[in-house]
PDB file of C-alpha atoms and ligand atoms in Angstrom:
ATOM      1  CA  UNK J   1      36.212 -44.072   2.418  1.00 67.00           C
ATOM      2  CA  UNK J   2      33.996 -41.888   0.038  1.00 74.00           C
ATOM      3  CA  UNK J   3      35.643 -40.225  -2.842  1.00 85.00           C
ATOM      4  CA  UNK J   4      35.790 -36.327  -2.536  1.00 88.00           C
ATOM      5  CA  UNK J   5      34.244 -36.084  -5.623  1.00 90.00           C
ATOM      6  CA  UNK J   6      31.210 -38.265  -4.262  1.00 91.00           C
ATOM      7  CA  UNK J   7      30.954 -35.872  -1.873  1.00 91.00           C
ATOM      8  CA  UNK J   8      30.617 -33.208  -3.151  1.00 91.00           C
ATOM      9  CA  UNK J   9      28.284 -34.067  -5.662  1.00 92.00           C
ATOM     10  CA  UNK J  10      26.034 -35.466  -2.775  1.00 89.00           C
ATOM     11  CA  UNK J  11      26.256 -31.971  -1.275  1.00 90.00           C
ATOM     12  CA  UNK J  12      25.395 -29.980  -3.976  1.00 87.00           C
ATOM     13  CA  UNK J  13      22.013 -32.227  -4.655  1.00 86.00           C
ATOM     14  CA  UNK J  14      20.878 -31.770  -1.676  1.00 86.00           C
ATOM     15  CA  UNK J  15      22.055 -28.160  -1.414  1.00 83.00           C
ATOM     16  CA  UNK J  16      20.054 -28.009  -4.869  1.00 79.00           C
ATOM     17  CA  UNK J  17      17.157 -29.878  -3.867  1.00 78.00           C
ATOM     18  CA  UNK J  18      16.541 -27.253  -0.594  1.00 78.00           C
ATOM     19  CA  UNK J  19      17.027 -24.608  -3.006  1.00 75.00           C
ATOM     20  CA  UNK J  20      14.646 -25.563  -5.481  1.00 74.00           C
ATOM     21  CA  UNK J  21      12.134 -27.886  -4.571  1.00 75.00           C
ATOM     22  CA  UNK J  22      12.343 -29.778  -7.962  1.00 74.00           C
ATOM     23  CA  UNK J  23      10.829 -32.729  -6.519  1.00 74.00           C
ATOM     24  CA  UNK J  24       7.486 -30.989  -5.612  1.00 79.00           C
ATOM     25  CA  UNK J  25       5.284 -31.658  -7.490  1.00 85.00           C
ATOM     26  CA  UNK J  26       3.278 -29.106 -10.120  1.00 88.00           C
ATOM     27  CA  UNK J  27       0.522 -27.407  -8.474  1.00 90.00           C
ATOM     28  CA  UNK J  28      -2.615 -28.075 -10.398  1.00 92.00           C
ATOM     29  CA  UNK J  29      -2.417 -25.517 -13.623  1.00 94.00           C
ATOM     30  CA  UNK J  30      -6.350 -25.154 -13.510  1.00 94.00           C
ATOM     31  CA  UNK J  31      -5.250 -22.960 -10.076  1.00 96.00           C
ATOM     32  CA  UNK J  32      -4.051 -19.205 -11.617  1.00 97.00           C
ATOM     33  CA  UNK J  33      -0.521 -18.058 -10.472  1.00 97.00           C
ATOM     34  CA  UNK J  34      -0.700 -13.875  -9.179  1.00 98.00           C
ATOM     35  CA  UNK J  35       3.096 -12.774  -9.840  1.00 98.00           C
ATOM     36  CA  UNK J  36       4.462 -10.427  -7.435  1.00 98.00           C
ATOM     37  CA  UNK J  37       6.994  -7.385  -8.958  1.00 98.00           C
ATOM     38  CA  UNK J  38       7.774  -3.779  -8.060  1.00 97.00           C
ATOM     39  CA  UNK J  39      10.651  -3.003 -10.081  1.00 97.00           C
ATOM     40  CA  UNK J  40      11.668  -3.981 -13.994  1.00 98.00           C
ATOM     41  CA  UNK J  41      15.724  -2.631 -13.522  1.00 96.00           C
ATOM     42  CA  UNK J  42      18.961  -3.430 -13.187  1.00 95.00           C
ATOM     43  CA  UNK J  43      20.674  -4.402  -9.821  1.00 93.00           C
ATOM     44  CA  UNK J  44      22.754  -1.763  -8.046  1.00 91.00           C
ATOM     45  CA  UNK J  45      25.878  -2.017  -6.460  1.00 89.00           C
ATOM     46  CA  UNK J  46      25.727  -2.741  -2.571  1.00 87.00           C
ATOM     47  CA  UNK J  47      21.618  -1.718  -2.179  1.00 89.00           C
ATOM     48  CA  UNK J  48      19.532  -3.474  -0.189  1.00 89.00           C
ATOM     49  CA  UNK J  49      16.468  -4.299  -2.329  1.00 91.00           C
ATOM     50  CA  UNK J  50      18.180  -5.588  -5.110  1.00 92.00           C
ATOM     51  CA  UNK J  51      15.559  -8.438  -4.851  1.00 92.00           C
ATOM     52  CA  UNK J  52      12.519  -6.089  -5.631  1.00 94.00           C
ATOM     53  CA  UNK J  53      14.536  -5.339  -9.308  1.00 96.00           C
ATOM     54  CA  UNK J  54      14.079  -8.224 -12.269  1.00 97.00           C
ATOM     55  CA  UNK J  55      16.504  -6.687 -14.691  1.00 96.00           C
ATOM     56  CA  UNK J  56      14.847  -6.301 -17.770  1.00 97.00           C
ATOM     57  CA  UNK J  57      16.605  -9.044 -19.978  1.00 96.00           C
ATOM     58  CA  UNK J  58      15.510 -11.664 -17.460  1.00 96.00           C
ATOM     59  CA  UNK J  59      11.467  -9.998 -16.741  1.00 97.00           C
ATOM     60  CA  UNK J  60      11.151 -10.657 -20.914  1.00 97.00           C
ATOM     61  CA  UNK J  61      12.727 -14.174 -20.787  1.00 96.00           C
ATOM     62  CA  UNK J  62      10.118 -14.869 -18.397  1.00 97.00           C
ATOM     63  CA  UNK J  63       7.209 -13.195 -20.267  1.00 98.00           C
ATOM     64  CA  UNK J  64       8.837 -15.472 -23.207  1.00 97.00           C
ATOM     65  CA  UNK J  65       8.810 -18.555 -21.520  1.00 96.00           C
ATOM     66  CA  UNK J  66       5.281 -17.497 -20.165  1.00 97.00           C
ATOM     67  CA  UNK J  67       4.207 -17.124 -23.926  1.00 98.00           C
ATOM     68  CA  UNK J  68       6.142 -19.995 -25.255  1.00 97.00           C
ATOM     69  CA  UNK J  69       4.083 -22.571 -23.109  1.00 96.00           C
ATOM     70  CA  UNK J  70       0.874 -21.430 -24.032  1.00 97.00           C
ATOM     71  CA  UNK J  71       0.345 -19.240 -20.125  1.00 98.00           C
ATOM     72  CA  UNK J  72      -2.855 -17.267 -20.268  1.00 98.00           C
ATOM     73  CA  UNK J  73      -2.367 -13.291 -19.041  1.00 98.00           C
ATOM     74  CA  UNK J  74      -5.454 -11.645 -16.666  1.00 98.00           C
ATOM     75  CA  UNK J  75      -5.478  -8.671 -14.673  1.00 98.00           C
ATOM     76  CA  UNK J  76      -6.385  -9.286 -10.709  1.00 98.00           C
ATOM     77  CA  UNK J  77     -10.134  -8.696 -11.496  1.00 98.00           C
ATOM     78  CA  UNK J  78     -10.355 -10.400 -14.629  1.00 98.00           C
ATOM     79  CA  UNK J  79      -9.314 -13.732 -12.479  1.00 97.00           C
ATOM     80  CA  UNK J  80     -11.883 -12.982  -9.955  1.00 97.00           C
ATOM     81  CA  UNK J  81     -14.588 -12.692 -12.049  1.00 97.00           C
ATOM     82  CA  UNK J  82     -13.918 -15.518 -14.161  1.00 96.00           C
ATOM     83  CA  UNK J  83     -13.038 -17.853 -11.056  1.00 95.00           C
ATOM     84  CA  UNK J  84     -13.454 -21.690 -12.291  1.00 94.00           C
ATOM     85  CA  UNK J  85     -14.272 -20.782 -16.084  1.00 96.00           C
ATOM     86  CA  UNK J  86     -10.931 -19.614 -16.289  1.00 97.00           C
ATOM     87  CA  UNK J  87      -8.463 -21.868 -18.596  1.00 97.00           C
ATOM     88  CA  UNK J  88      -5.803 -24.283 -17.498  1.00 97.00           C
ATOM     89  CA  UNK J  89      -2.381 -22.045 -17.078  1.00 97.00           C
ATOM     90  CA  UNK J  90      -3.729 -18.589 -16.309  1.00 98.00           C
ATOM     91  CA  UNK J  91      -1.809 -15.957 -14.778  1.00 98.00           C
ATOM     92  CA  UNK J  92      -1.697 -12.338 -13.200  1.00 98.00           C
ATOM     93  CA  UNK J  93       1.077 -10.038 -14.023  1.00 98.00           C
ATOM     94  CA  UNK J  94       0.973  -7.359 -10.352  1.00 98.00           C
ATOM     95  CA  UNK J  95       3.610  -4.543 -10.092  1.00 98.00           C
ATOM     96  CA  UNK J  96       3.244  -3.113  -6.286  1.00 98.00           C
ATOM     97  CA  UNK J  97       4.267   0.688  -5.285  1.00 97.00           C
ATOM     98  CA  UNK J  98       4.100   2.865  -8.721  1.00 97.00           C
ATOM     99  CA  UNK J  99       7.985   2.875  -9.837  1.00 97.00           C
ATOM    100  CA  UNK J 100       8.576   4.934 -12.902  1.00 98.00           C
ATOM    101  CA  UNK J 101      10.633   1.241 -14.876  1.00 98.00           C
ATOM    102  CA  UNK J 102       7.141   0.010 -15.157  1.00 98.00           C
ATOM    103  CA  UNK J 103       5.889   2.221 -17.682  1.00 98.00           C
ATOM    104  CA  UNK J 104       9.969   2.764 -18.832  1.00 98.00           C
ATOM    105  CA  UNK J 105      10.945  -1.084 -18.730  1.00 98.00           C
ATOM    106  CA  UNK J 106       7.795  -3.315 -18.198  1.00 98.00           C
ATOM    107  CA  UNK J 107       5.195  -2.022 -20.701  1.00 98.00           C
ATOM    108  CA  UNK J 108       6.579  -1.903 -23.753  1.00 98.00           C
ATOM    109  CA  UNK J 109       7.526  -5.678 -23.114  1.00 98.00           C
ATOM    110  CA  UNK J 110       4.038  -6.628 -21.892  1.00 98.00           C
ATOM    111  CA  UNK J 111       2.531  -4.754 -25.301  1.00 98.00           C
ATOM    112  CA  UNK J 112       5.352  -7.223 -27.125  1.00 98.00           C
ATOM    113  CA  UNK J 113       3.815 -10.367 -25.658  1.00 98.00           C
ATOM    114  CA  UNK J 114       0.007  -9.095 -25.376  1.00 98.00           C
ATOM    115  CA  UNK J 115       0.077  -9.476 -21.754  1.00 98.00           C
ATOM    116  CA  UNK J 116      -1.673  -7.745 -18.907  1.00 98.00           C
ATOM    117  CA  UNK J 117      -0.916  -6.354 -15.393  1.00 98.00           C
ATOM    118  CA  UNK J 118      -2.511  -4.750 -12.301  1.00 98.00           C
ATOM    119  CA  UNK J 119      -0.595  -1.957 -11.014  1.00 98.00           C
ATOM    120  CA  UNK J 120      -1.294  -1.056  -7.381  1.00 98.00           C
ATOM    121  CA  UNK J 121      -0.424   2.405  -7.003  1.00 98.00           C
ATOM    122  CA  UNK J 122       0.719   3.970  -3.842  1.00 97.00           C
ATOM    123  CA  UNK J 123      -1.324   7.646  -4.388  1.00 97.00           C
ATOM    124  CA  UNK J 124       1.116   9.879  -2.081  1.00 95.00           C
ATOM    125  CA  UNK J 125       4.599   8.083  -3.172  1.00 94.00           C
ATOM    126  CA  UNK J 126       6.768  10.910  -4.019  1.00 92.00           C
ATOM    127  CA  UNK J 127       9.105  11.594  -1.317  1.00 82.00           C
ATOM    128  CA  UNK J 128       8.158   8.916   1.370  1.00 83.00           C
ATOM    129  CA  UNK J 129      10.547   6.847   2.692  1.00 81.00           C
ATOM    130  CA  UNK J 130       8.072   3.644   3.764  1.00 83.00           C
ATOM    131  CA  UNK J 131      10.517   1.374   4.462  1.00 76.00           C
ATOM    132  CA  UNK J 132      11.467   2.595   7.551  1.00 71.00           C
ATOM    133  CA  UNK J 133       7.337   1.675   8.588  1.00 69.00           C
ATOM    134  CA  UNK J 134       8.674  -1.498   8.672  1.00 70.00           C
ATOM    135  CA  UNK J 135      11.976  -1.590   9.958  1.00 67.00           C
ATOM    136  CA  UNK J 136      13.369   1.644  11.286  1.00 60.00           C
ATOM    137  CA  UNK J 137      16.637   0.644  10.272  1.00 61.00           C
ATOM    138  CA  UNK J 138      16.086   0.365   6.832  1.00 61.00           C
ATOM    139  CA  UNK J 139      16.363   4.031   6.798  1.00 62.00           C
ATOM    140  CA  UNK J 140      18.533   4.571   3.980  1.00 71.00           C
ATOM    141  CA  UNK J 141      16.234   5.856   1.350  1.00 83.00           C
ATOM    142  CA  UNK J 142      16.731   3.902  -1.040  1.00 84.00           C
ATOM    143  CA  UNK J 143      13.359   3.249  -2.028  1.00 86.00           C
ATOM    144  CA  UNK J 144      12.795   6.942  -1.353  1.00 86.00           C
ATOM    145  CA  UNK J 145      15.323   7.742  -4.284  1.00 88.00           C
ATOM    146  CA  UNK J 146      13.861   5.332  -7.071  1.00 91.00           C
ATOM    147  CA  UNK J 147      11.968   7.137  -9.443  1.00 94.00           C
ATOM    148  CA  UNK J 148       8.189   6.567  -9.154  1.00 96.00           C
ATOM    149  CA  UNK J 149       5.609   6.734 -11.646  1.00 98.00           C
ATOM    150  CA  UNK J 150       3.803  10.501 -12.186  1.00 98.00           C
ATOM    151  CA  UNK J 151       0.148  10.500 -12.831  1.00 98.00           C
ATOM    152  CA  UNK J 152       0.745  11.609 -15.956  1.00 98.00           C
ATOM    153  CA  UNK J 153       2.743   8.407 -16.412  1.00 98.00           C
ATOM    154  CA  UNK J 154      -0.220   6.227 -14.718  1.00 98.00           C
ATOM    155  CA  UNK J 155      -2.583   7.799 -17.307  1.00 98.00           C
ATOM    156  CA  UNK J 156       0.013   6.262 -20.130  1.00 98.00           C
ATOM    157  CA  UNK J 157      -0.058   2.967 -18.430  1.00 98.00           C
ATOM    158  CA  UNK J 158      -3.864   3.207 -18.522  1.00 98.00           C
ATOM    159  CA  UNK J 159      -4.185   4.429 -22.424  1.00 98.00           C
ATOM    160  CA  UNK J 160      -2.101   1.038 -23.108  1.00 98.00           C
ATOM    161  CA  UNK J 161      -5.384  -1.158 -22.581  1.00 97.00           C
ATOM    162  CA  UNK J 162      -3.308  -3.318 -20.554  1.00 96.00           C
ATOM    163  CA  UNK J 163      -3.369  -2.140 -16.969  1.00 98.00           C
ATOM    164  CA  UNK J 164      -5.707  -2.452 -14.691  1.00 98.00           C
ATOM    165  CA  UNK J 165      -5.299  -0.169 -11.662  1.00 98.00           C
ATOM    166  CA  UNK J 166      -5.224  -1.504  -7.814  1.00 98.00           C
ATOM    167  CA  UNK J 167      -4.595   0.490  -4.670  1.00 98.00           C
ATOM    168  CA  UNK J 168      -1.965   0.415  -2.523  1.00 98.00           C
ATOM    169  CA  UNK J 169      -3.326   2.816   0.305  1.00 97.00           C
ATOM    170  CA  UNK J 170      -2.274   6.007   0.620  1.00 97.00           C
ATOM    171  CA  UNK J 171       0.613   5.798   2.329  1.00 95.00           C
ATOM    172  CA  UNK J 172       1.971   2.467   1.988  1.00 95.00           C
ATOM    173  CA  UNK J 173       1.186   2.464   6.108  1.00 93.00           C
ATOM    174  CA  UNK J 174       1.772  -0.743   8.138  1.00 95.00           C
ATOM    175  CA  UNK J 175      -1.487  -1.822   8.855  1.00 97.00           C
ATOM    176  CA  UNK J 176      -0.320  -3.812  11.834  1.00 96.00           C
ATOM    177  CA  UNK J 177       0.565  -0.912  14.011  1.00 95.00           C
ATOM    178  CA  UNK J 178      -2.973   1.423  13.425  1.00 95.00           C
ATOM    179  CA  UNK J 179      -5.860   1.704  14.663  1.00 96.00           C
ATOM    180  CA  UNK J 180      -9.024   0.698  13.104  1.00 97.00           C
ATOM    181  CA  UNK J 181      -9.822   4.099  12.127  1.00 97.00           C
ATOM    182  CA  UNK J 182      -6.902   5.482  10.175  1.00 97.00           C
ATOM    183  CA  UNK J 183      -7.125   1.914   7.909  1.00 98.00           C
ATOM    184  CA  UNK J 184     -10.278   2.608   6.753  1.00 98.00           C
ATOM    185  CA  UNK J 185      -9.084   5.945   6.299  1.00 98.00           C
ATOM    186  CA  UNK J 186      -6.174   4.475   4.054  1.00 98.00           C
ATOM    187  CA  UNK J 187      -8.435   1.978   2.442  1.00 98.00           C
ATOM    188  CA  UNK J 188     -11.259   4.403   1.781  1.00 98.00           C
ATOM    189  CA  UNK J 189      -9.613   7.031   0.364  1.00 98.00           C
ATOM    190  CA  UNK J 190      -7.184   5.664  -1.378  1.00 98.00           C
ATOM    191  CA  UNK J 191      -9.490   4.318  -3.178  1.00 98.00           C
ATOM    192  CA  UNK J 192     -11.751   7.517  -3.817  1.00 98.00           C
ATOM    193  CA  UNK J 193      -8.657   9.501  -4.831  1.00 98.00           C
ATOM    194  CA  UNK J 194      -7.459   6.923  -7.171  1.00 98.00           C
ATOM    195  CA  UNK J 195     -10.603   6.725  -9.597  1.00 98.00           C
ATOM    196  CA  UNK J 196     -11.256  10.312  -9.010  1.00 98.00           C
ATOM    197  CA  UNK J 197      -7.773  11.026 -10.518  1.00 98.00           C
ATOM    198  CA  UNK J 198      -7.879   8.155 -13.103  1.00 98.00           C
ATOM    199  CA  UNK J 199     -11.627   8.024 -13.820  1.00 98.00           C
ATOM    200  CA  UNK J 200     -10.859   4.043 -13.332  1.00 98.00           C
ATOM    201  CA  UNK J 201     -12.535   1.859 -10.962  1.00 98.00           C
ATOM    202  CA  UNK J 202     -10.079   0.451  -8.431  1.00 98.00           C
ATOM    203  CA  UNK J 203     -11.439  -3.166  -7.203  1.00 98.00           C
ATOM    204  CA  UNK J 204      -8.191  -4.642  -5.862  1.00 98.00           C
ATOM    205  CA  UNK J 205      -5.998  -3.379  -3.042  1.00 98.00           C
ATOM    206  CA  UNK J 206      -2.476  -4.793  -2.149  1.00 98.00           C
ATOM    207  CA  UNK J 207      -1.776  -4.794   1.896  1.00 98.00           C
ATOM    208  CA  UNK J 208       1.472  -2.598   1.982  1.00 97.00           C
ATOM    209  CA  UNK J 209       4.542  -5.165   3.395  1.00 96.00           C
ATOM    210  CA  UNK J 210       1.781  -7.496   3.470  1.00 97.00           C
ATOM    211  CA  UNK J 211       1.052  -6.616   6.773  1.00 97.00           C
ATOM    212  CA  UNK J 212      -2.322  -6.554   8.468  1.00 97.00           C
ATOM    213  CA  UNK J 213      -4.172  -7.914  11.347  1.00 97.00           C
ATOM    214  CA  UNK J 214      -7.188 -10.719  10.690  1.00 97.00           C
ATOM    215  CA  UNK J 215      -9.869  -8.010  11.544  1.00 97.00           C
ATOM    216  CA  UNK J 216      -8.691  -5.915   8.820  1.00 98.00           C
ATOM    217  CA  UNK J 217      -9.903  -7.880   5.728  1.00 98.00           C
ATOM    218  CA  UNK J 218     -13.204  -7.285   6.334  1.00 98.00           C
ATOM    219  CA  UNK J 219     -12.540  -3.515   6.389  1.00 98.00           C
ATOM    220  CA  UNK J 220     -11.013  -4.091   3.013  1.00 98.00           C
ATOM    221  CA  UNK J 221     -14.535  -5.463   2.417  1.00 98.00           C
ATOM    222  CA  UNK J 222     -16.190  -2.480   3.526  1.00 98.00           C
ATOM    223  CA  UNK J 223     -14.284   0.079   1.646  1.00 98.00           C
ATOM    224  CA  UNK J 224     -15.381  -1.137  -1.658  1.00 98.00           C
ATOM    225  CA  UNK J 225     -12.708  -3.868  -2.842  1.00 98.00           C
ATOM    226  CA  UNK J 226     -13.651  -6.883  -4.580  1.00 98.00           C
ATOM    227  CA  UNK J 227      -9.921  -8.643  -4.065  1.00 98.00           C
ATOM    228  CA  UNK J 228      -7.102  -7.979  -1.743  1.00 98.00           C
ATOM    229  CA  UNK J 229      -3.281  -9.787  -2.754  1.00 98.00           C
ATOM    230  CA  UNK J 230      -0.968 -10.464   0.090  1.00 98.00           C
ATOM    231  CA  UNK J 231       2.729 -10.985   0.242  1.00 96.00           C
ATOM    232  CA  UNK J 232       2.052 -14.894   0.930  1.00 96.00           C
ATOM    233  CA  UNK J 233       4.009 -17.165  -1.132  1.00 94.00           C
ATOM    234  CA  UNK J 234       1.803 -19.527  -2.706  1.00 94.00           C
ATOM    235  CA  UNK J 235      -0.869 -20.577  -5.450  1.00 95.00           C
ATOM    236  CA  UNK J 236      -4.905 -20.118  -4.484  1.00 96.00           C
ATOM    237  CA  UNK J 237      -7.747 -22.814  -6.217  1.00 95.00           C
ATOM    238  CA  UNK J 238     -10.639 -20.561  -7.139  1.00 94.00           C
ATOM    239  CA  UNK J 239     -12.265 -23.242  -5.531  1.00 93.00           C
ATOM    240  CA  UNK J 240     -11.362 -22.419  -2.262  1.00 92.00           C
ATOM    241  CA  UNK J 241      -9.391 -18.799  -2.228  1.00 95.00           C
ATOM    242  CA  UNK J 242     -10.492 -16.182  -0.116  1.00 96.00           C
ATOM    243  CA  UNK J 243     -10.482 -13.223  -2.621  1.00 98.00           C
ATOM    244  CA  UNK J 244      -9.098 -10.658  -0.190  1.00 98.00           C
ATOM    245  CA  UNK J 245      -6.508 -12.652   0.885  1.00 98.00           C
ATOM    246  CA  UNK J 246      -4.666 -14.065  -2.259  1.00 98.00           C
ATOM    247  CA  UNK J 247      -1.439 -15.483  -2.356  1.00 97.00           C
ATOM    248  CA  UNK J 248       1.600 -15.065  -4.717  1.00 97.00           C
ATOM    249  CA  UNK J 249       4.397 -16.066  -6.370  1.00 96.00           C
ATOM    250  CA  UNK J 250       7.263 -13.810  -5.891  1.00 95.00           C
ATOM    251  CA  UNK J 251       9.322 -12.638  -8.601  1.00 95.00           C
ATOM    252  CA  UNK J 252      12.905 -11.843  -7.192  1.00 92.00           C
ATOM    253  CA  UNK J 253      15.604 -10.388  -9.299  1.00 91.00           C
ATOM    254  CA  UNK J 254      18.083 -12.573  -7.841  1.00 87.00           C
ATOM    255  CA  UNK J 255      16.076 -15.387  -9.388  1.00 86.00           C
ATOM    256  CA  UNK J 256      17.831 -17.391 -12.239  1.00 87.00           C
ATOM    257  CA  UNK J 257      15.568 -18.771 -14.676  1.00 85.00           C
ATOM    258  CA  UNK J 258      15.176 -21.799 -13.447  1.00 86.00           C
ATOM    259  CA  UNK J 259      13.830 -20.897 -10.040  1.00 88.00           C
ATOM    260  CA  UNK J 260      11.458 -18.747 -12.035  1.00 92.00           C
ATOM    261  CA  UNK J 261      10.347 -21.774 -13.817  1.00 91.00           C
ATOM    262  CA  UNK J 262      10.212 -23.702 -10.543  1.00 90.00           C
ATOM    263  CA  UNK J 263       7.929 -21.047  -8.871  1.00 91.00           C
ATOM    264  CA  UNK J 264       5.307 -21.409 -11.392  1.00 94.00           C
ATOM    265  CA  UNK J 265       5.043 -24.908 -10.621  1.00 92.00           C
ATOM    266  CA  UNK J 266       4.836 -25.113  -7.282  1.00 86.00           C
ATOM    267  CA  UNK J 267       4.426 -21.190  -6.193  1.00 87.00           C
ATOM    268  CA  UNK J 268       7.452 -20.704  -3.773  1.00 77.00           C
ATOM    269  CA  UNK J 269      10.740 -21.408  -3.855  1.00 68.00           C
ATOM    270  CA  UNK J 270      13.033 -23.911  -2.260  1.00 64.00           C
ATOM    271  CA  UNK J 271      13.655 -22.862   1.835  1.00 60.00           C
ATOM    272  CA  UNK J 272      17.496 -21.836   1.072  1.00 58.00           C
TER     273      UNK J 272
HETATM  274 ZN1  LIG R 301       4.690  -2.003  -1.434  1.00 93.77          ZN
END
């Protein structure tokens, strides 16, 4: 008969080993890893998206740990336009939707470890409840409550030097239910109204949920962008990536440290 304890431990390994994928091994570190975030907070009490906020103790251990092993910080465009010249262990900081913790929370630790970020802004994100374009019944608001980021605000994040500004439409609209017309309309003027506002040129555009239909990227094309991140877990060789279709790694704040280590190797985590 096995012992209990034999057991157990043979559970947890493999319990571990789905969880983690330790035994994958390292995705090349000449390929640059895009980090997903939205929110730099603290967890609250029974919400839903408790994944979207890295508490801001653990975002700095990993910007330490970044630092520490000698990771290189670009914004989006910065990777695209240096493509294969760019050094072994390069990485893109992205925060997605405009929350008011990244200029609170996330800046003053990016200025701390000289790192960069691309922000893509939703422009009309005060008082919009978008999850709910997803899944009706994620209706609660919560998303609707969290403080977002004021232009004023945006313009600090720009003055820092550090921030490079991306679009995420105007309405953070699911793609995947509208016609053709009204996402160029999203994609165009986003766009306009962003570096009119800003007086910054917006290259990059995030897909809002991630969602689109194949067709679509070339509209992203067409309405000016030079890169385009999706919600795809994963890490691109500039050999090979299609720049409007980038995968990333994403940061969740229910992440311990070691699956944040484990992501940057191989660019997902485990399927538990
Ligand atoms: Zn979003």
């Amino acid at each position: 008969m096995i012992p209990a304890a034999l057991l157990l431990s043979f559970i947890g390994l493999v319990w571990f080993s789905l969880r983690y994928h330790w035994w994958r091994p390292a995705v090349d570190y000449h390929h640059p890893r895009i980090l997903m975030y939205h929110m730099i907070a603290a967890p609250r009490p029974g919400a839903r998206f408790n994944g979207l906020r890295v508490p801001p103790h653990r975002f700095e251990r990993q910007l330490r740990w970044l630092s520490q092993r000698g990771w290189r910080s670009f914004t989006v465009s910065e990777l695209l336009a240096r493509g294969s010249t760019l050094p072994d262990k390069s990485f893109a900081i992205t925060f997605d939707d405009g929350y008011a913790d990244n200029l609170l929370r996330a800046l003053p630790l990016l200025q701390k470890y000289g790192f960069k970020a691309t922000l893509y802004l939703v422009v009309d994100r005060f008082e919009r409840d978008w999850s709910m374009q997803r899944k009706q019944h994620h209706s609660g608001g919560e998303l609707k409550r969290e403080a977002k980021l004021s232009d004023e605000q945006v313009d600090e994040l720009l003055a820092s030097g550090c921030i490079e500004l991306g679009s995420h439409s105007v309405t953070h609209a699911n793609f995947q239910r509208m016609e053709r017309e009204s996402v160029c309309r999203e994609l165009m003027q986003s766009r306009k109204m962003l570096e009119e506002r800003f007086a910054v040129p917006v290259l990059s555009f995030a897909y809002p949920f991630g969602l689109y239909h194949p067709y679509q990227v070339e509209l992203v094309k067409q309405a000016g962008y030079s890169s385009a991140v999706t919600t795809r877990e994963g890490i691109d060789s500039t050999a090979s990536w299609q720049p409007l279709e980038l995968r990333r790694i994403k940061i969740s704040g229910k992440d311990n440290w070691l699956a944040f280590a484990l992501r940057m190797r191989v660019g997902r985590r485990g399927c538990l």
